[in-house]
Amino acid sequence: MKRNKGKLNTTEKEFLFEFTAGKQRYALTVPLQFPMQENVSDLHGRLMLLHKMPCFIENDLKSALSSFIERETIQDYDRDAELALQRLSKGEVDTDQLANAWARAYSETTLEHARPEEASWDEDFADVYHELIHSPASDTLLNLEHNYFLSISELISERDMELKKHQERQVVEMDKVMQELGNTVSDQDVNVMASQHFAAQQVLENKWANELKQVTGIQKQEYQEWVIKLHEDLQNPNNSKINEEIKVQPSQLTEPQESGDRRFEEQRQLEESFTIHLGAQLKTMHNLRLVRADVLDFCKHRRHGSGGVKLRRLQTALSLYSSSLCGLVLLVDNRVNSYRGIKRDFATVSKECTDFHFPRLEEQLEMVQQVVLYARAQRSSKQREQPEVPRNGAGEDKAKNLERNPSNILPGEFYITRHSNLSEVHVVFHLCVDDNVRLGNITARDPAIMGLRNILKVCCTHDVTTITIPLLLVHDMSEEMTIPWCLKRAELVFKCVKGFMMEMASWDGGISRTVQFLVPQSISEEMFYQLSTMLPQIFRVSSTLTLTSKR
Amino acid sequence: MHPLMDAQLGAFTFFASSLPHDVCGSNGLPLTPNSIKILGRFQILKTITHPRLCQYVDISRGKHERLVVVAEHYESSLNDFHKQGSPVSPEKVLQIAYEALEGLEFMNKHGMVHRAIAPHNILMDCKGNVKLAKFGLYHMTDHGADVDFPIGYPSYLAPEVIAQGSFHPSDPSHREAPLPSGPKTDVWSLGLLLLELCVGRHLLQSIDISERLKFILTLGCMDDIITVLAEEHGCLERVKELPENVLALLRKCLTFSPSKRPTPAELLRDPVLEGVARLYTPFVKPVGLFSSSLRCAHLELPDDISELCKDDGDDYLAERSIDEVYYLWCLAGGDLEKELTNKGIIQSKPPVCTLPNFLLEDGESFGQGRDRSFLLDDTTVTLSLCQLKNRLKDVAGEVYFPLLEDEQSSLPHSISSNELSAAVTLPLIIRERDTEYQLLRIVLFDRLLQAYPFKKNQVWREARVDIPPLLRGLAWAALLGVEGDIQAKYDAIDKDTPIPTDRQIEVDIPRCHQYDELLSSPQGHVKFRRVLKAWVVSHPDLVYWQGLDSLCAPFLYLNFNNEALAYACMSAFIPKYLYNFFLKDNSHVIQEYLTVFSQMIAFHDPELSNHLNEIGFIPDLYAIPWFLTMFTHVFPLHKIFHLWDTLVLGNSSFPFCIGVAILQQLRDRLLANGFNECILLFSDLPEIDIEGCVHESINLFCWTPKSATYRQHAQPPKTPSDNNGFSKASSCFSPDFQDLPKSDWSREPLKLSDLKGEVSPRISVEDFIDLCELSGPAHFKTPTKRTKSGKPKILALDIRSSEDFNRGHVPGSINIPCSTASGPDGELVQTAVTSTLLGFRGRVIVVISHVMKNASMFTAHLVKANYPRVCILDGGINKMKPTGLLTVPSPQI
């Protein structure tokens, strides 16, 4: 990529300077490289020094030297320019192609010559929403969102109820049949029944899924139309009715507090905060937080709205189109879907509330799948162009893996989804990890760690200022994860993240960030405190400000 | 830089092209972002000052490789003629041509090519003179290599530029950048532009770009390009009416073959412009501060002095230079990005909408649409000075013209400035952000520096208050006593021939203050290398030690466009504060320095000293980088500036006090911790409050007797021969101890091992007499009188036996015989001493004895018992005897 310019055609030219000292005539010849890189006065000073030139020729030499260089440089320019024109007239370069390249360069990079922008609904909506949420109307918006959320919640609980009832009915039926097994009913009948049950279950689930989809679709459309209308109304100054409405509303809405539930939840969450300084000379301040919680706690809305929840919702809504986004790293397997494990749980959470701004999760995932395929195609075509020596066995392994299924992703790669309906998160980084992360011996060169680095880089380029990272690179604990394993893993991730954060300072000029390290819920309190004592040993915690000093 | 006058400040913005993800440079370090490269290359443009060129003022980096350039700006441009729609008169065309060529010639002399000539880039000031704008774009972007967009406008591109092709980042088939354009390309562009003026309409604008470019290329086959162009646009008639000299000029400019086309310099001297040329006088660069020629040589005062005041307007601000006005504009709350956003030039999408979908392991991203807000919109936005003028509307006119001869006070006595003088008591950080205060200081320093070295003493006095950041580079140079034709001296140093140190310099530079944009730019590296090499080459007795790079950094940063000054400042700084630190074998110098430093810790903070000695945390472990780099290795630049603002005023022993002040800020943590924690703490020094540190070190300095920091390896006093009246520095607090003439009562050098054995510093008899305010013999040279308050109070403690004491002692001294004060094991008997010393808290205790060993042991005990400010009289009572100041108490009756 590094363009080697000018280096190919350096030419050496001889500078000749004649002068007389007394009756002697002297000539000074100096070979000079063109194009000239160095400063004329430096060259002059060096010549004077090196050849022990008498001081009375100093000025003559200087003027001769600079005019020589000027002349020769112009000649070089002329030669190059004429060559370029000749190439054109001889037909070595295609005029059309040349002109088109220029035209493209202009149209793709300058506003003056670019094609006019097609109006984008998303961005217009983003502007409108951002303006409204920062106005007194925000309360109305949030209430509306909350009401929509409640209706979806109702629907979901209805669904759960029906599914549960259905299942119970099936169990009863099945029990009945099992009792009759051997008498009137054969094994085959049981199998038929089981499959019937399964099919019925599927039908029911699909029905509900469709209904949900429909309702959310309607909600989204209603909401967006309403937001646009509200904006138009607000722009119209003599329409005071809406303003009144907005002003009145907040007082009406005081929600019942359900403190018991909340207290219980907060007890389970352990967290500790640190303020740190990074950098050798110029220090930047960042906030770190160590949190013991379930990863989906950052996504779930508490079902029963309370003051804190509403504030959190407002916070998330305010910053949605701002330049301080919140991100979350979710560890996923190599398939882009939402059928299994944490992906399924996440998908469930994301459906609990309508996303009024971005496409539904499934649509986003479909998009990602297409992009993955495109990326693979790009990559392989590039590799065919410049065949590289395969680096090691692992690389070949990877390649094979890809050939089998190009839509799968590899460890260290990640896809990004955007959400407006999660409680504390706007952006989710789905980082692909494999079973290696469960082993104890991963290094700083592990793909998962490199993935973290790239995630932080995206955070830099796209203003994600709060990021939550699973510290142990797992979401659930299992038996092989002993205390030493945890400590070793935590140290590795702390240190790597510290390194990346220092690197980030050079990418974005040291913007203050918040990094939350997440440890699984199932970890012991003792372990948590061990980790929290480890953190200040790795990061330099800022000194406390003493207001009173002894001296 | 020339005054603002009727000009305005303009800002425009563009994006540097982003680097490919995760590519390393040849040295294994990450590549420098293109925006930083541009920022570095931009700096030189600030020095290109010519009446035909728009002065560049500043560049700033925004998020995501955005750059905002600030330059002189005018609202009217050649486009205004096109709006009128009628042809411009031939005389006017010739004038425009001549003036534009003047600007171009000056640029070419500095190795620059415009490349972006277009009607809207040729501005007109109020008198209708040409000002070329955006002339530095091609230079700062490395001939367009660091930006995605092509430089220049399609209609005005010269044929050879088109033929050499465009480089476009998204086009993989075209990897090689086109060759840089020469000065003659501008002549073509100018020619086309002049032709447009003559016919009164835009040419070639109506057809699409690729057709337009092809058309320009086909002009090569035509005999008469002007006729072809005119026919194409149906204005042949107008061309035919043009006078012959205008036509000749156009023909010369629009010569298809570059080798036959004249350069701007040739064209200026061409007979066709002879008539216009007579009206202009060539531009002479004003003489700078450091030059061999006389600055006032061409000063001509009118016979009647009052004539000078005649044309004074009310707008004094406009008479300040552009960079000052811009600096004040920023202080008054100016925000470049906000101005550009308000005008719709910066349009940013919410980041959540531009996220990519998918990233590969190597960091390549996919699924990210091209963001339209990254396209180039090079409209220049005028920065409104209203806010600034409003802010300064109450500032009296006298502030702009302070009287320097008023020895009473530097601040003019007007009502508004009384408020300003109250500002002096505010914290420095606030003063540096205060618009009115900075205006006052800048005006004052600007005047004083213009009168340098004549007004050197006043510079010193004002610098004690504070130094305005805008003029810090020059102010430091004045404080360090830089004089003479530094540029010629610097030019004469060979900075190119390879030397063995090159490799080390090459390794150190990319690790030195690289968080800073300027110093991390390739231009910064080049300058770093040259200044360091110049220093190494011209100091053959000294060598390059790691740390010299850090020492160079603040000077280079402040004098980025003046390497010679940076070099001169550094060469003046090092002998003053770091004399012989850069010897090949510097161990004796450093060892002595560190020993004195630990004595200073014991002197000021015995408790801390005891703790550090106990855990073995000696200065050798942490303080070498502090002193070898004068703290530049441990602090970021903005802190170094505040620290050095005071340091350059102090003498060579001031750094000790800074060191102690730093330790005191970390006192609690040091006292609470053992060796390992202390090592860890200092490996990455925590944040230090610099203003507090400066205050504390001044305070410590005042408590330190001058001779306590005596070092035999310090810079020897200057021989009177180079004291030509001016160069004798009047230091802030007191003249350098080392500068004082040596006398019998000065301190005598001590062997290093002996020095190390003593916990407390010694002070000289001379110093002692001064501090005790004993009247010395007439020939005794007392150093400059300090004010009474600034002088530490002293307690002379005689530890000889009481018989000896009674035979003669220093007046005012008290006697605690060594034998009674110390127990059987040499332990200090607490009660005996404390009861006596309790009454003299806070005084400097000078221990007097006739055996130095006794005194040093006694002081060691005092320090152990946490007595602060203990020192020993050098030479003891024996040295006092010849002064004749001893008294014998009258026998008690």
Coordinates of C-alpha atoms in Angstrom, one line a residue, chain A residues 151-549:
Chain A
S151 CA -48.9 -4.5 25.7
I152 CA -46.1 -6.7 24.3
S153 CA -45.4 -8.0 27.7
E154 CA -49.1 -8.9 28.1
L155 CA -49.0 -10.6 24.8
I156 CA -46.0 -12.6 25.8
S157 CA -47.4 -13.7 29.1
E158 CA -50.5 -14.7 27.3
R159 CA -48.5 -16.7 24.9
D160 CA -46.5 -18.3 27.7
M161 CA -49.7 -19.2 29.5
E162 CA -51.2 -20.7 26.5
L163 CA -48.1 -22.7 25.6
K164 CA -47.9 -23.9 29.2
K165 CA -51.5 -25.0 29.2
H166 CA -51.1 -26.6 25.9
Q167 CA -48.1 -28.5 27.1
E168 CA -49.9 -29.6 30.3
R169 CA -52.8 -30.9 28.2
Q170 CA -50.4 -32.8 26.0
V171 CA -48.6 -34.3 29.1
V172 CA -51.9 -35.4 30.5
E173 CA -52.9 -36.9 27.2
M174 CA -49.5 -38.6 26.9
D175 CA -49.8 -40.0 30.4
K176 CA -53.1 -41.4 29.6
V177 CA -51.8 -43.1 26.5
M178 CA -48.7 -44.4 28.3
Q179 CA -50.9 -46.0 30.8
E180 CA -52.7 -47.8 28.1
L181 CA -49.5 -48.8 26.4
G182 CA -49.4 -52.5 25.7
N183 CA -53.1 -52.8 26.1
T184 CA -54.9 -50.9 23.4
V185 CA -52.1 -48.7 22.2
S186 CA -49.0 -49.8 20.4
D187 CA -45.6 -48.1 20.4
Q188 CA -46.3 -46.8 17.0
D189 CA -49.4 -45.1 18.2
V190 CA -47.3 -43.4 20.9
N191 CA -44.8 -42.2 18.4
V192 CA -47.6 -40.9 16.1
M193 CA -49.0 -39.1 19.1
A194 CA -45.7 -37.6 20.1
S195 CA -45.1 -36.3 16.6
Q196 CA -48.6 -34.9 16.5
H197 CA -48.0 -33.2 19.8
F198 CA -44.8 -31.8 18.5
A199 CA -46.4 -30.5 15.3
A200 CA -49.3 -28.9 17.3
Q201 CA -46.7 -27.3 19.5
Q202 CA -44.9 -25.9 16.5
V203 CA -48.1 -24.6 14.9
L204 CA -49.0 -22.9 18.1
E205 CA -45.5 -21.3 18.5
N206 CA -45.6 -20.1 15.0
K207 CA -49.0 -18.6 15.4
W208 CA -47.7 -16.7 18.4
A209 CA -44.5 -15.7 16.7
N210 CA -46.5 -14.4 13.8
E211 CA -48.8 -12.5 16.0
L212 CA -45.9 -10.9 17.9
K213 CA -44.3 -10.0 14.7
Q214 CA -47.4 -8.4 13.4
V215 CA -48.1 -6.5 16.6
T216 CA -44.5 -5.2 16.8
G217 CA -44.7 -4.2 13.1
I218 CA -47.9 -2.3 13.8
Q219 CA -46.5 -0.7 16.9
K220 CA -43.4 0.4 15.1
Q221 CA -45.3 1.9 12.2
E222 CA -47.7 3.7 14.6
Y223 CA -44.9 4.9 16.7
Q224 CA -42.9 6.3 13.8
E225 CA -45.8 8.0 12.3
W226 CA -46.7 9.4 15.6
V227 CA -43.2 10.7 16.2
I228 CA -43.1 12.4 12.8
K229 CA -46.5 14.0 13.4
L230 CA -45.5 15.1 16.9
H231 CA -42.5 16.7 15.4
E232 CA -44.4 18.5 12.7
D233 CA -46.9 19.7 15.3
L234 CA -44.2 21.0 17.6
Q235 CA -42.6 22.8 14.7
N236 CA -45.8 24.7 14.2
P237 CA -45.7 27.3 16.9
N238 CA -49.4 28.2 17.0
N239 CA -50.3 24.7 17.8
S240 CA -50.3 25.0 21.5
K241 CA -52.6 22.1 22.2
I242 CA -49.8 19.5 22.0
N243 CA -47.5 21.6 24.0
E244 CA -50.1 21.7 26.7
E245 CA -50.6 18.0 26.5
I246 CA -47.0 17.4 26.9
K247 CA -46.7 19.7 29.8
V248 CA -49.6 18.2 31.6
Q249 CA -48.6 14.6 31.2
P250 CA -45.7 14.1 33.5
S251 CA -47.7 14.7 36.6
Q252 CA -50.3 12.2 35.7
L253 CA -47.8 9.4 35.5
T254 CA -46.4 8.3 38.7
E255 CA -45.9 4.7 38.6
P256 CA -46.3 2.4 41.5
Q257 CA -43.0 1.4 43.1
E258 CA -42.3 -2.2 43.5
S259 CA -39.4 -1.9 45.7
G260 CA -39.2 -5.5 47.0
D261 CA -38.5 -6.9 43.6
R262 CA -35.9 -4.4 42.9
R263 CA -34.0 -4.7 46.1
F264 CA -33.8 -8.4 45.5
E265 CA -32.3 -7.9 42.1
E266 CA -29.8 -5.4 43.2
Q267 CA -28.6 -7.6 45.9
R268 CA -27.6 -10.2 43.5
Q269 CA -25.5 -7.8 41.5
L270 CA -22.1 -7.1 42.9
E271 CA -20.1 -4.3 41.4
E272 CA -17.1 -2.1 42.1
S273 CA -15.9 1.0 40.3
F274 CA -12.4 2.3 39.7
T275 CA -11.0 5.4 38.1
I276 CA -7.7 4.8 36.3
H277 CA -5.0 6.8 34.6
L278 CA -3.4 5.4 31.4
G279 CA -0.3 6.6 29.6
A280 CA 3.3 7.4 30.5
Q281 CA 3.5 11.1 30.3
L282 CA 0.2 12.4 29.1
K283 CA -2.4 10.5 31.2
T284 CA -6.0 9.9 30.2
M285 CA -8.6 9.0 32.7
H286 CA -11.0 6.2 32.3
N287 CA -13.6 4.5 34.4
L288 CA -13.6 0.7 35.0
R289 CA -16.2 -1.3 36.6
L290 CA -16.2 -4.9 37.7
V291 CA -19.7 -6.3 37.8
R292 CA -21.1 -9.7 38.7
A293 CA -24.3 -10.1 36.8
D294 CA -25.9 -12.0 34.0
V295 CA -25.0 -10.6 30.6
L296 CA -28.7 -10.2 29.7
D297 CA -29.3 -8.1 32.7
F298 CA -28.0 -5.2 30.6
C299 CA -30.6 -5.9 28.0
K300 CA -33.7 -6.8 30.0
H301 CA -36.3 -4.2 31.0
R302 CA -37.7 -4.7 34.4
R303 CA -41.3 -5.6 33.7
H304 CA -42.8 -3.4 36.3
G305 CA -41.7 0.1 35.7
S306 CA -40.2 2.0 38.5
G307 CA -38.4 5.3 38.8
G308 CA -35.0 3.9 38.2
V309 CA -36.1 1.9 35.2
K310 CA -37.6 4.9 33.6
L311 CA -34.5 6.9 34.1
R312 CA -32.4 4.2 32.6
R313 CA -34.7 4.1 29.6
L314 CA -34.5 7.8 29.2
Q315 CA -30.7 7.6 29.5
T316 CA -30.6 5.0 26.8
A317 CA -33.0 6.9 24.6
L318 CA -31.1 10.2 25.0
S319 CA -27.8 8.7 23.9
L320 CA -29.1 6.6 21.1
Y321 CA -28.2 9.0 18.3
S322 CA -25.5 10.8 20.2
S323 CA -21.8 10.1 20.2
S324 CA -21.7 8.2 23.4
L325 CA -23.1 4.8 22.8
C326 CA -23.1 1.8 25.0
G327 CA -22.0 -1.6 23.7
L328 CA -22.0 -5.1 25.0
V329 CA -19.9 -8.1 23.9
L330 CA -21.8 -11.3 23.6
L331 CA -19.9 -14.5 23.1
V332 CA -21.5 -16.6 20.4
D333 CA -20.7 -19.7 18.4
N334 CA -19.8 -19.8 14.7
R335 CA -23.3 -19.7 13.3
V336 CA -25.2 -16.5 12.6
N337 CA -28.6 -17.3 13.9
S338 CA -30.6 -17.3 17.1
Y339 CA -31.5 -20.9 17.7
R340 CA -29.3 -22.0 20.6
G341 CA -28.0 -21.1 24.0
I342 CA -27.2 -17.5 24.7
K343 CA -28.2 -16.4 21.2
R344 CA -31.6 -17.8 21.8
D345 CA -31.9 -16.1 25.2
F346 CA -30.8 -12.8 23.7
A347 CA -33.3 -13.1 20.9
T348 CA -36.0 -13.7 23.4
V349 CA -35.0 -10.7 25.4
S350 CA -34.8 -8.5 22.3
K351 CA -38.4 -9.5 21.4
E352 CA -39.8 -8.4 24.7
C353 CA -40.0 -4.9 23.5
T354 CA -40.6 -3.5 20.1
D355 CA -37.6 -1.9 18.4
F356 CA -38.9 1.3 17.1
H357 CA -35.8 2.4 15.3
F358 CA -33.9 -0.6 13.9
P359 CA -35.0 -3.7 12.0
R360 CA -35.9 -6.8 14.1
L361 CA -33.1 -9.0 15.2
E362 CA -33.9 -11.7 12.6
E363 CA -33.7 -9.2 9.8
Q364 CA -30.4 -7.8 11.1
L365 CA -29.0 -11.3 11.3
E366 CA -30.1 -12.1 7.7
M367 CA -28.3 -9.0 6.6
V368 CA -25.2 -10.1 8.5
Q369 CA -25.4 -13.5 6.8
Q370 CA -25.4 -11.8 3.4
V371 CA -22.5 -9.6 4.4
V372 CA -20.6 -12.6 5.6
L373 CA -21.0 -14.3 2.3
Y374 CA -20.0 -11.2 0.5
A375 CA -16.9 -10.8 2.7
R376 CA -15.9 -14.4 2.1
A377 CA -16.2 -13.9 -1.7
Q378 CA -14.2 -10.7 -1.5
R379 CA -11.5 -12.4 0.5
S380 CA -11.2 -15.5 -1.7
S381 CA -11.0 -13.4 -4.9
K382 CA -8.3 -11.3 -3.3
Q383 CA -6.4 -14.3 -2.3
R384 CA -6.6 -15.8 -5.7
E385 CA -5.2 -12.5 -7.0
Q386 CA -2.2 -12.6 -4.7
P387 CA -1.7 -16.1 -3.5
E388 CA 0.1 -16.0 -0.2
V389 CA 2.1 -18.7 1.4
P390 CA -0.2 -20.4 3.9
R391 CA 1.1 -19.3 7.2
N392 CA 0.6 -22.4 9.2
G393 CA -1.5 -25.5 9.7
A394 CA -4.2 -23.6 11.5
G395 CA -4.6 -21.3 8.6
E396 CA -5.3 -24.2 6.3
D397 CA -7.7 -25.7 8.8
K398 CA -9.6 -22.5 8.8
A399 CA -9.7 -22.3 5.1
K400 CA -11.1 -25.9 5.0
N401 CA -13.6 -25.0 7.6
L402 CA -14.7 -22.1 5.5
E403 CA -15.0 -24.1 2.3
R404 CA -17.4 -26.4 4.0
N405 CA -19.7 -23.6 5.1
P406 CA -18.8 -20.1 4.0
S407 CA -21.7 -18.6 6.0
N408 CA -20.1 -19.7 9.2
I409 CA -17.9 -17.2 11.0
L410 CA -14.6 -17.9 12.6
P411 CA -13.3 -17.3 16.1
G412 CA -12.3 -13.7 16.6
E413 CA -14.7 -12.5 14.0
F414 CA -17.8 -10.6 15.1
Y415 CA -21.0 -9.2 13.8
I416 CA -22.8 -6.1 15.1
T417 CA -26.4 -5.6 15.8
R418 CA -28.1 -2.3 16.8
H419 CA -30.9 -2.0 19.2
S420 CA -33.1 0.7 20.7
N421 CA -35.2 -1.6 22.8
L422 CA -32.6 -2.9 25.3
S423 CA -32.3 -1.4 28.7
E424 CA -28.7 -0.2 28.8
V425 CA -27.2 -1.2 25.5
H426 CA -27.4 0.2 22.0
V427 CA -24.9 -1.9 20.2
V428 CA -24.2 -5.6 20.6
F429 CA -21.0 -7.1 19.4
H430 CA -21.5 -10.8 18.8
L431 CA -18.0 -12.2 19.1
C432 CA -17.4 -15.7 17.8
V433 CA -15.4 -17.9 20.2
D434 CA -14.8 -21.6 20.1
D435 CA -14.2 -24.2 22.8
N436 CA -10.6 -23.0 23.2
V437 CA -11.7 -20.3 25.5
R438 CA -12.8 -22.9 28.0
L439 CA -9.2 -24.2 28.2
G440 CA -6.7 -22.6 30.4
N441 CA -4.0 -21.9 28.0
I442 CA -5.1 -19.2 25.7
T443 CA -2.6 -16.4 25.0
A444 CA -2.7 -12.8 24.0
R445 CA -2.6 -13.9 20.4
D446 CA -5.8 -15.8 20.7
P447 CA -8.5 -14.9 18.2
A448 CA -10.9 -14.1 20.9
I449 CA -8.5 -11.5 22.3
M450 CA -7.8 -10.1 18.8
G451 CA -11.5 -9.9 18.4
L452 CA -11.7 -7.8 21.6
R453 CA -9.1 -5.5 20.1
N454 CA -11.1 -5.0 17.0
I455 CA -14.2 -4.4 19.0
L456 CA -12.4 -1.7 20.9
K457 CA -11.3 -0.3 17.6
V458 CA -14.9 -0.1 16.4
C459 CA -15.7 1.5 19.7
C460 CA -13.2 4.2 18.8
T461 CA -14.4 4.8 15.3
H462 CA -18.0 4.8 16.2
D463 CA -18.1 6.6 19.5
V464 CA -19.1 3.7 21.7
T465 CA -17.9 5.1 25.0
T466 CA -19.2 2.4 27.3
I467 CA -18.4 -1.2 26.6
T468 CA -19.2 -4.3 28.6
I469 CA -16.8 -7.2 28.2
P470 CA -17.1 -10.6 29.7
L471 CA -13.9 -10.8 31.8
L472 CA -13.5 -14.5 31.7
L473 CA -14.6 -14.8 28.1
V474 CA -17.4 -17.1 29.1
H475 CA -20.9 -16.4 30.1
D476 CA -21.4 -19.5 32.4
M477 CA -19.1 -21.2 34.8
S478 CA -18.4 -24.8 34.5
E479 CA -16.4 -27.3 36.5
E480 CA -13.1 -27.0 34.8
M481 CA -13.1 -23.3 35.6
T482 CA -11.2 -23.4 38.9
I483 CA -10.0 -20.5 40.9
P484 CA -6.5 -20.5 39.4
W485 CA -8.1 -20.7 36.0
C486 CA -10.3 -17.7 36.7
L487 CA -7.4 -15.7 38.1
K488 CA -5.2 -16.5 35.1
R489 CA -7.9 -15.6 32.6
A490 CA -8.8 -12.4 34.4
E491 CA -5.2 -11.3 34.4
L492 CA -4.8 -12.0 30.7
V493 CA -7.9 -10.1 29.8
F494 CA -7.2 -7.2 32.1
K495 CA -3.7 -6.8 30.7
C496 CA -4.7 -7.2 27.1
V497 CA -7.5 -4.7 27.5
K498 CA -5.1 -2.3 29.2
G499 CA -2.8 -2.6 26.2
F500 CA -5.6 -2.0 23.8
M501 CA -6.9 1.0 25.7
M502 CA -3.5 2.5 25.6
E503 CA -3.4 1.9 21.9
M504 CA -6.9 3.4 21.6
A505 CA -5.5 6.7 23.0
S506 CA -3.5 7.0 19.9
W507 CA -6.5 6.3 17.7
D508 CA -8.9 8.8 19.2
G509 CA -6.7 11.2 21.1
G510 CA -7.6 9.8 24.5
I511 CA -11.3 10.1 25.0
S512 CA -12.4 9.0 28.4
R513 CA -14.3 5.8 28.4
T514 CA -16.1 3.4 30.6
V515 CA -15.2 -0.3 30.4
Q516 CA -17.2 -2.7 32.4
F517 CA -15.8 -6.1 33.1
L518 CA -18.5 -8.7 33.5
V519 CA -18.2 -11.9 35.5
P520 CA -20.8 -14.6 35.6
Q521 CA -23.5 -14.6 38.2
S522 CA -22.4 -18.0 39.5
I523 CA -19.0 -16.8 40.6
S524 CA -18.5 -16.7 44.4
E525 CA -18.3 -13.5 46.3
E526 CA -14.9 -14.3 47.5
M527 CA -13.7 -14.8 43.9
F528 CA -15.2 -11.5 43.0
Y529 CA -13.2 -9.7 45.6
Q530 CA -10.1 -11.5 44.6
L531 CA -10.6 -10.1 41.1
S532 CA -11.4 -6.7 42.4
T533 CA -8.1 -6.6 44.2
M534 CA -6.3 -7.7 41.1
L535 CA -7.6 -4.9 39.0
P536 CA -5.8 -2.0 40.7
Q537 CA -2.6 -4.0 40.5
I538 CA -2.8 -4.0 36.8
F539 CA -4.3 -0.6 36.1
R540 CA -3.0 2.5 37.8
V541 CA -5.8 3.7 39.9
S542 CA -5.8 7.5 40.2
S543 CA -4.8 8.9 43.5
T544 CA -7.5 10.2 45.7
L545 CA -7.7 13.9 45.8
T546 CA -6.8 15.2 49.2
L547 CA -8.6 18.4 50.1
T548 CA -6.7 18.9 53.3
S549 CA -3.0 18.6 53.3

